[in-house]
PDB file of C-alpha atoms in Angstrom:
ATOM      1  CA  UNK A 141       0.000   0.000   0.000  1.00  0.00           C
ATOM      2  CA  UNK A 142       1.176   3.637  -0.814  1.00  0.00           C
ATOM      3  CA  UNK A 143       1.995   5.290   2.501  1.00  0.00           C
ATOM      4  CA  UNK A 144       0.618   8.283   1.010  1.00  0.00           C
ATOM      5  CA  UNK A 145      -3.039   7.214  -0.990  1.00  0.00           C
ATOM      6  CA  UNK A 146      -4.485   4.306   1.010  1.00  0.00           C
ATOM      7  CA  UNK A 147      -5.900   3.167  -2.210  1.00  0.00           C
ATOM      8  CA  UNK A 148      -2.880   2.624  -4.030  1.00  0.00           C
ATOM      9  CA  UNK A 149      -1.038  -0.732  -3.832  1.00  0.00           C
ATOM     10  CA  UNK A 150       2.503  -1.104  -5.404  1.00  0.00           C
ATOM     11  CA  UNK A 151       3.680  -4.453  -6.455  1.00  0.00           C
ATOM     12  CA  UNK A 152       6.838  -6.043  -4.837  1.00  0.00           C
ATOM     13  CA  UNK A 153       6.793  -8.955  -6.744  1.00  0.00           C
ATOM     14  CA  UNK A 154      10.261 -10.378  -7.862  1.00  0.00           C
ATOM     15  CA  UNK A 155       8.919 -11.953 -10.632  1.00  0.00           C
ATOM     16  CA  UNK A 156       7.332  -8.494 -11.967  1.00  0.00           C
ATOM     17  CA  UNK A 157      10.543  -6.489 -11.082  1.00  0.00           C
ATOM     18  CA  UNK A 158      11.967  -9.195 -13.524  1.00  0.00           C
ATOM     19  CA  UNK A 159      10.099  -8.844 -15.991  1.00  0.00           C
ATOM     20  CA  UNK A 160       9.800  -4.869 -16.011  1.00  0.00           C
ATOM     21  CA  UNK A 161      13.445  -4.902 -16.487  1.00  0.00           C
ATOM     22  CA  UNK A 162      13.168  -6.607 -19.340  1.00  0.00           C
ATOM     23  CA  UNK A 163      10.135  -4.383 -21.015  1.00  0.00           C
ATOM     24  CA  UNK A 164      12.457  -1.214 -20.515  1.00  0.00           C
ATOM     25  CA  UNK A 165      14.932  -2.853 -22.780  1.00  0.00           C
ATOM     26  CA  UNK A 166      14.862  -1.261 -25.708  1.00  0.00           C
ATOM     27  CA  UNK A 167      16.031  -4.173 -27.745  1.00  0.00           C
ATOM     28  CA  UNK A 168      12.832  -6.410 -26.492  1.00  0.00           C
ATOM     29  CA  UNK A 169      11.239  -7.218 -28.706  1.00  0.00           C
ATOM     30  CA  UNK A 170       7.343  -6.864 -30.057  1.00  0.00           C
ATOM     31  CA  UNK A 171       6.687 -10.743 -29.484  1.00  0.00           C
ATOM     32  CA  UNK A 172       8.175 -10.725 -26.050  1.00  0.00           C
ATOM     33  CA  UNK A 173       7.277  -7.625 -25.151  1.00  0.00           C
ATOM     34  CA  UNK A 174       3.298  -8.670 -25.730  1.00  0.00           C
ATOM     35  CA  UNK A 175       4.509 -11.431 -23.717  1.00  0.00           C
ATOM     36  CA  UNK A 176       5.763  -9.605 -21.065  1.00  0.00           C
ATOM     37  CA  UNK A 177       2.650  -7.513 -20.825  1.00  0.00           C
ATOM     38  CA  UNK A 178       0.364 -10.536 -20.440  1.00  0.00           C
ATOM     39  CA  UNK A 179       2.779 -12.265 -18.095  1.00  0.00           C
ATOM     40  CA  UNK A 180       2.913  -9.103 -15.357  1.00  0.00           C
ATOM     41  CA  UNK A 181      -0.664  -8.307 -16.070  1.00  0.00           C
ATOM     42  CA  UNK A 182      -1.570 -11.894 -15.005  1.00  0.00           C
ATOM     43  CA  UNK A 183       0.555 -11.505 -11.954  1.00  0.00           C
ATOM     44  CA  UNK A 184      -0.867  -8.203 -10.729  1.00  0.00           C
ATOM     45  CA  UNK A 185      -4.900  -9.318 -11.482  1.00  0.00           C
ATOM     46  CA  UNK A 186      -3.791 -12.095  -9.165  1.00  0.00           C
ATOM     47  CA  UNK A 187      -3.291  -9.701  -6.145  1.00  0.00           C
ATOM     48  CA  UNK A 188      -5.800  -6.990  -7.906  1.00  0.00           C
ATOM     49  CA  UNK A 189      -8.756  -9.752  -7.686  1.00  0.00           C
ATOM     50  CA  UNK A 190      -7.999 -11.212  -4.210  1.00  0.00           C
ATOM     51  CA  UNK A 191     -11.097 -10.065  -2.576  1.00  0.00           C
ATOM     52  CA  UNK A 192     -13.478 -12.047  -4.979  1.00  0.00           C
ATOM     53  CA  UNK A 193     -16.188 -13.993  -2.812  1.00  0.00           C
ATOM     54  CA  UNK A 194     -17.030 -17.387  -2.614  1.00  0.00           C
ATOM     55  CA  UNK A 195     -19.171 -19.651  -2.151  1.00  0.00           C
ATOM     56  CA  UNK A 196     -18.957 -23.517  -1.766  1.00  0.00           C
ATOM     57  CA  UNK A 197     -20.147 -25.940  -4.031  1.00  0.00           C
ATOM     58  CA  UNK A 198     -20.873 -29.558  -4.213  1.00  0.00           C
ATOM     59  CA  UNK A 199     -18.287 -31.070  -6.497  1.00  0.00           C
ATOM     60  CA  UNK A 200     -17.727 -34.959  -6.625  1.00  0.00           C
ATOM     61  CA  UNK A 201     -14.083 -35.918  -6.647  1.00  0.00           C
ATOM     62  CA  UNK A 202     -12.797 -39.253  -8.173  1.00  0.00           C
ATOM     63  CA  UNK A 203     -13.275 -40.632  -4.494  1.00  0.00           C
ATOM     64  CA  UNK A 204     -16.214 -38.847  -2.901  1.00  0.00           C
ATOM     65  CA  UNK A 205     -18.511 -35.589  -2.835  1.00  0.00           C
ATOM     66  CA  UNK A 206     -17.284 -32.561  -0.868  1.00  0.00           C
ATOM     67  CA  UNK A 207     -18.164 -29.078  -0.698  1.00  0.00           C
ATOM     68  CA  UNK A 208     -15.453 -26.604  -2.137  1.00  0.00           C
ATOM     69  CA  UNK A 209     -15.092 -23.104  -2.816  1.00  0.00           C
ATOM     70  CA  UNK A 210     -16.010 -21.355  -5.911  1.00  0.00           C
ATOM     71  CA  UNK A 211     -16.208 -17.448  -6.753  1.00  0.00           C
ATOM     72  CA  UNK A 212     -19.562 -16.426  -5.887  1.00  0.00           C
ATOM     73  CA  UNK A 213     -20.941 -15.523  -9.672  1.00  0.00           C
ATOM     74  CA  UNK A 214     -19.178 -11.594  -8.914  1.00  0.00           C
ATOM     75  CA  UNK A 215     -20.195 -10.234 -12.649  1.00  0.00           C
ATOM     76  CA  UNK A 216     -17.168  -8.772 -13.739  1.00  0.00           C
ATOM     77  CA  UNK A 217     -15.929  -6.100 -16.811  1.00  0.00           C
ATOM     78  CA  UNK A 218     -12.905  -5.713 -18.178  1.00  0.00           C
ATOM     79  CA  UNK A 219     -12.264  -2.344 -19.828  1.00  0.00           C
ATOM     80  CA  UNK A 220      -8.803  -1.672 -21.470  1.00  0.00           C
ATOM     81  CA  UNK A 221      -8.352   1.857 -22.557  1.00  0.00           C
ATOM     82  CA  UNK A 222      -7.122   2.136 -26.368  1.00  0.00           C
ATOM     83  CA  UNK A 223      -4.938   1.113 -28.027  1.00  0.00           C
ATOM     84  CA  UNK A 224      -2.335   0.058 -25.373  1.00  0.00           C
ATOM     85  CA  UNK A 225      -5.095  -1.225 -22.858  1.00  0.00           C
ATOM     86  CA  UNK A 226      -5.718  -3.955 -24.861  1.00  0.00           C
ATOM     87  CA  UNK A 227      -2.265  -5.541 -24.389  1.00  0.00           C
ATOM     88  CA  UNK A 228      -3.515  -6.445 -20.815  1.00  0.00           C
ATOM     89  CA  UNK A 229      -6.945  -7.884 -21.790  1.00  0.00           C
ATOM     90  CA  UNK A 230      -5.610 -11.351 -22.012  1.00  0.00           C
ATOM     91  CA  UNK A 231      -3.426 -11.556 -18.754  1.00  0.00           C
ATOM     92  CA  UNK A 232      -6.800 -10.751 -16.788  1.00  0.00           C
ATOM     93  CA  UNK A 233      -9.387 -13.422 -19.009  1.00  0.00           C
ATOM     94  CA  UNK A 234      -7.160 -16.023 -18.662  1.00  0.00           C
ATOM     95  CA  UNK A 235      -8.185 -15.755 -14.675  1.00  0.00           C
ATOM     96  CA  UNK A 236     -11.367 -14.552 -15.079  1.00  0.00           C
ATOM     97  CA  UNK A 237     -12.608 -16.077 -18.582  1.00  0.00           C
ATOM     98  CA  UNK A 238     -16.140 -15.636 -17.565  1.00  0.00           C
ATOM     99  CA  UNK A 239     -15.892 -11.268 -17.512  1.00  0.00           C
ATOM    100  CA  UNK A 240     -17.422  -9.244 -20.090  1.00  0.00           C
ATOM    101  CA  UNK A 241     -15.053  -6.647 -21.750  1.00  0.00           C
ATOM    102  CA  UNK A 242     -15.603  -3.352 -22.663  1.00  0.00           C
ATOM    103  CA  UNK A 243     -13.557  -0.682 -24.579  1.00  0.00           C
ATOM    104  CA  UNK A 244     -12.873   2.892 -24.213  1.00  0.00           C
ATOM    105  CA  UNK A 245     -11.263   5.012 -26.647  1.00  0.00           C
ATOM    106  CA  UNK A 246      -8.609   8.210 -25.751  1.00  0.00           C
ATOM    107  CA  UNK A 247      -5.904   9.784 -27.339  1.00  0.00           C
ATOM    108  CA  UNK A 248      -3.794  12.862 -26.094  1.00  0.00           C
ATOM    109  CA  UNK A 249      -3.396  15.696 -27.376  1.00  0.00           C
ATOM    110  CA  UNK A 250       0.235  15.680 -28.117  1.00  0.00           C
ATOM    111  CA  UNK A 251       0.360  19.685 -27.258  1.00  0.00           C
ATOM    112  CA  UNK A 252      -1.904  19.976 -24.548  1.00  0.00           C
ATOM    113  CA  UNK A 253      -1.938  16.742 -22.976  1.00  0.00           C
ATOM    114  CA  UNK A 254      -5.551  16.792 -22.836  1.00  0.00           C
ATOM    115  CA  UNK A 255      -6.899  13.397 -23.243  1.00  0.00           C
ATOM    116  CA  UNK A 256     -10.053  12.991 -25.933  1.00  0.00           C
ATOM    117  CA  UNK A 257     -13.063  10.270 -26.364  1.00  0.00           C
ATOM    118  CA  UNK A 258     -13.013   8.635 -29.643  1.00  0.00           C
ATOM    119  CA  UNK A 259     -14.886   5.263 -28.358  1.00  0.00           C
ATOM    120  CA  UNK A 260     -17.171   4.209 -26.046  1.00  0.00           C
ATOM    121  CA  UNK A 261     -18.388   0.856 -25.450  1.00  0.00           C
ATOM    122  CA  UNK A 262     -19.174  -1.288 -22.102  1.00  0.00           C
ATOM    123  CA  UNK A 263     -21.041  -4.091 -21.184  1.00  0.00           C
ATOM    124  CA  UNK A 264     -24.669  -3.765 -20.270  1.00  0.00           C
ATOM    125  CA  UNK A 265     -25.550  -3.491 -16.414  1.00  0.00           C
ATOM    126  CA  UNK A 266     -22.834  -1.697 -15.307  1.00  0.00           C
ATOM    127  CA  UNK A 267     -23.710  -0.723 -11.926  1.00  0.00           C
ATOM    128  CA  UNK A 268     -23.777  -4.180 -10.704  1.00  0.00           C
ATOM    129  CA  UNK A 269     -20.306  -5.286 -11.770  1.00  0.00           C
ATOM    130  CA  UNK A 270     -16.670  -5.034 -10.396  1.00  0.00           C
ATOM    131  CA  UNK A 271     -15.110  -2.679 -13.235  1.00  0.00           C
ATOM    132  CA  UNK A 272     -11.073  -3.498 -14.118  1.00  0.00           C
ATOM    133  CA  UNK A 273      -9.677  -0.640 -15.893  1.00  0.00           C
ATOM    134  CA  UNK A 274      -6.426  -1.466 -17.763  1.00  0.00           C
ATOM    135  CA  UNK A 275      -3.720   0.619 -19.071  1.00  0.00           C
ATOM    136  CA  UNK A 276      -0.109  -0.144 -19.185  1.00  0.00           C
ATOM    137  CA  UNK A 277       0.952   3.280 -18.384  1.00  0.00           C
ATOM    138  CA  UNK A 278      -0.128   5.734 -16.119  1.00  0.00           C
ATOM    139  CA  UNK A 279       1.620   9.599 -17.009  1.00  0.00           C
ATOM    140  CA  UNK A 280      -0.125  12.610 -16.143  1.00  0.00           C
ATOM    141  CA  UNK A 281      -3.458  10.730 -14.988  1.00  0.00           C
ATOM    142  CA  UNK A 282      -5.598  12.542 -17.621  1.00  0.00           C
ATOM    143  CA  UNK A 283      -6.444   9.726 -19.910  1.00  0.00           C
ATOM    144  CA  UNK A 284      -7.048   7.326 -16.570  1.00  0.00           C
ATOM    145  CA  UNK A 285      -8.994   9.829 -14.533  1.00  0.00           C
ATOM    146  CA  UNK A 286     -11.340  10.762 -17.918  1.00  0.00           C
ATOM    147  CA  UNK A 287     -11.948   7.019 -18.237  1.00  0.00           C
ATOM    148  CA  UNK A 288     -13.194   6.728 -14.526  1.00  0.00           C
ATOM    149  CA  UNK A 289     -15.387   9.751 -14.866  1.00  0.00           C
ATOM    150  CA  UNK A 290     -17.064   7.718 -18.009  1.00  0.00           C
ATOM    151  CA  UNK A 291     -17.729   4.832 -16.541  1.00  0.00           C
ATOM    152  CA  UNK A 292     -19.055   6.345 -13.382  1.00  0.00           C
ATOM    153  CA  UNK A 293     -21.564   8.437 -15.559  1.00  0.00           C
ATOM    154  CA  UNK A 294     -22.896   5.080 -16.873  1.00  0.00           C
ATOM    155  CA  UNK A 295     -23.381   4.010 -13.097  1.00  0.00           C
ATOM    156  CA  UNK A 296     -20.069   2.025 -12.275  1.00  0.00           C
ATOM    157  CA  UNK A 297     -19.353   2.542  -8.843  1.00  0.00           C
ATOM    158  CA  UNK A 298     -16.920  -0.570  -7.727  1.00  0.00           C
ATOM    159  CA  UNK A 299     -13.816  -0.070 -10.173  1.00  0.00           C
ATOM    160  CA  UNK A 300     -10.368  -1.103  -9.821  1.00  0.00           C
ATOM    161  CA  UNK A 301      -7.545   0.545 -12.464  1.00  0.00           C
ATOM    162  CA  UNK A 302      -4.594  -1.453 -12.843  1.00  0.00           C
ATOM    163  CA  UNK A 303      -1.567  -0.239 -14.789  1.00  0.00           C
ATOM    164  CA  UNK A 304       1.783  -1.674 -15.397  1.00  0.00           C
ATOM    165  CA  UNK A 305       4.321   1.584 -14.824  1.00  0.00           C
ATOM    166  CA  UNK A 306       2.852   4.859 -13.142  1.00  0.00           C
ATOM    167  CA  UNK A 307       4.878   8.315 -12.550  1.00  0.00           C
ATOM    168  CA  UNK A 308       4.295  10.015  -9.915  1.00  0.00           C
ATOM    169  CA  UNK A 309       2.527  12.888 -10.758  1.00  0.00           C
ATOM    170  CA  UNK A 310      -0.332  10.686 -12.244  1.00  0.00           C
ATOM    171  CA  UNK A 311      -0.699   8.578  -9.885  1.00  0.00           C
ATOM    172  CA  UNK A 312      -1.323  11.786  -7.585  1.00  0.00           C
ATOM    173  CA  UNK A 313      -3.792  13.294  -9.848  1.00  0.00           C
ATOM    174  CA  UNK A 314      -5.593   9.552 -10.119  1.00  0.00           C
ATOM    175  CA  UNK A 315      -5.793   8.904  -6.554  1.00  0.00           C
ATOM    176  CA  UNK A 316      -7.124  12.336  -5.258  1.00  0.00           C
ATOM    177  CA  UNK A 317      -9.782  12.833  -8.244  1.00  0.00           C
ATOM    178  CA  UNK A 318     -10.776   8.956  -7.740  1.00  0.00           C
ATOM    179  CA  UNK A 319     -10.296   8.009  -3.613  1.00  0.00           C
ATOM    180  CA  UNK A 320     -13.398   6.015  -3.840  1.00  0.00           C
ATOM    181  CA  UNK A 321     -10.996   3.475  -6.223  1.00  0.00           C
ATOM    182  CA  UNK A 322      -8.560   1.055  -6.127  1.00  0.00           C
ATOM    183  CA  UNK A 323      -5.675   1.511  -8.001  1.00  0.00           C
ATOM    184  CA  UNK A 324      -2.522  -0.991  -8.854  1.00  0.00           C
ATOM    185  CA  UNK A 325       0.548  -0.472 -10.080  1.00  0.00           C
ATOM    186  CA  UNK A 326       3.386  -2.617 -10.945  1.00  0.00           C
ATOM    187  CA  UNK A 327       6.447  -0.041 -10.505  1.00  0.00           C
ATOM    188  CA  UNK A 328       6.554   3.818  -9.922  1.00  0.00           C
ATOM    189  CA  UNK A 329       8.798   5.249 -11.768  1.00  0.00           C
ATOM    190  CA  UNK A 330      10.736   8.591 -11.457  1.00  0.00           C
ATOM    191  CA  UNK A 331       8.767  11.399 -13.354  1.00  0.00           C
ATOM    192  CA  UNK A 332       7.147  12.860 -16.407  1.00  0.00           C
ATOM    193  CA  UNK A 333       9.661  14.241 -19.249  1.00  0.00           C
ATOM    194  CA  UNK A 334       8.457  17.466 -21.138  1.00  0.00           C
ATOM    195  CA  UNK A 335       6.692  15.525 -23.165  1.00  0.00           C
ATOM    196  CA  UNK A 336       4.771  13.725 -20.884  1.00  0.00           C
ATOM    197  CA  UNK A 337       6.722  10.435 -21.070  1.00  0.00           C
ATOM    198  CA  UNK A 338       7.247   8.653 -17.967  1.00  0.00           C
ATOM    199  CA  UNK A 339      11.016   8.508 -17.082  1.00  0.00           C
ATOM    200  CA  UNK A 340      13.025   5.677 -17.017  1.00  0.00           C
ATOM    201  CA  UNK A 341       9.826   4.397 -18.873  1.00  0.00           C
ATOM    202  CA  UNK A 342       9.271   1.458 -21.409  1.00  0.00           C
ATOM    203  CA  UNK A 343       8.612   4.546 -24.231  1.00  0.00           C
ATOM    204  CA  UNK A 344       5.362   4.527 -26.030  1.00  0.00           C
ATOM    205  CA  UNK A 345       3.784   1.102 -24.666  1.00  0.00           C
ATOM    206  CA  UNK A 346       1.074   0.962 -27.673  1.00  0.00           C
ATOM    207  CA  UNK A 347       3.519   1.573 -30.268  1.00  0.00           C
ATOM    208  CA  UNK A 348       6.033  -1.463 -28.751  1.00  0.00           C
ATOM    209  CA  UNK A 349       3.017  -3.694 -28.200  1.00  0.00           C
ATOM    210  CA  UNK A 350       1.402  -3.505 -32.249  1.00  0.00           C
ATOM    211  CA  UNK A 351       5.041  -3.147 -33.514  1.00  0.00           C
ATOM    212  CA  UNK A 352       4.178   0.550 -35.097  1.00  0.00           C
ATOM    213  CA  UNK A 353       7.318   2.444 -33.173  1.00  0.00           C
TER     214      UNK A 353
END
């Protein structure tokens, strides 16, 4: 937990510190790289989705019947913000296969900063499902902090935003416009460039993820 936000939680995984070493290489490549996204995205929905609820069921074992646990039928949405979001999708379906996803759209404005709706789509009955926001990077908090404001308008009110490397300054603006949220990060990095670029950074995550750099 962040001693400063009470809803941030930073991972201290070894096997994400790993693996974030080896996105920031600049000679990964797209394959692995994808890979790498998937891999630390699975690891981090593994501590982002501990607080599921169960239930036991009756299931009958090769020897006898027994009563076991089984998540509790939580409806669940997965929303990746575009493009980049999307390299996450599959690290959190392949624990949750069952959650609907969603999409939203944003690009920012690369002289302002200022984030902008292009697309809009989430699954129906919003309000009564635990909302995963994904986006590998978290800079100024503009493009994360517009998507929360969206999908509280449509009546989402138990989200969760995970993202993969955060500077500081958006994680700041994130956690006081959204205290009501939960928000994950793999590794906090050092600052925003005057470009907005987070700094050590992986550079443009969308870009290294489609191959388009």
């Amino acid at each position: 937990m962040h001693m400063e936000y009470p809803n941030v939680f930073i991972m201290d995984h070894p096997l994400i510190k790993h693996k974030i070493s080896r996105l920031r290489d600049k000679n990964t490549g797209t394959n692995e790289f994808r890979q790498l996204i998937e891999e630390i995205t699975m690891l981090e929905g593994y501590e982002a989705l501990r607080d599921l609820p169960l239930k036991d069921i009756e299931v009958e074992t090769p020897l006898e019947k027994c009563m076991t646990p089984a998540i509790d039928g939580k409806k669940l949405a997965i929303i990746p913000i575009l493009r980049a979001g999307l390299g996450m999708v599959n690290g959190i379906t392949a624990l949750v296969p069952m959650a609907k996803v969603g999409h939203i759209g944003l690009y920012r404005d690369s002289v302002t900063h200022i984030p902008h709706e292009y697309y809009c789509k989430i699954p129906d009955n919003i309000d009564e499902r635990e909302v995963i926001l994904l986006d590998p990077m978290l800079a100024t908090g503009g493009s994360a902090s517009a998507a929360v404001d969206y999908v509280k308008i449509q009546g989402g009110n138990h989200i969760k935003f995970m993202c993969i490397i955060a500077a500081p300054e958006g994680l700041s603006k994130l956690a006081e416009s959204h205290p009501d949220i939960e928000i994950y990060v793999c590794q906090l990095d050092r600052e925003l460039n005057e470009d907005a670029y987070v700094l050590p950074g992986i550079g443009d995550a969308g870009d290294r993820i489609f191959g388009t750099a």
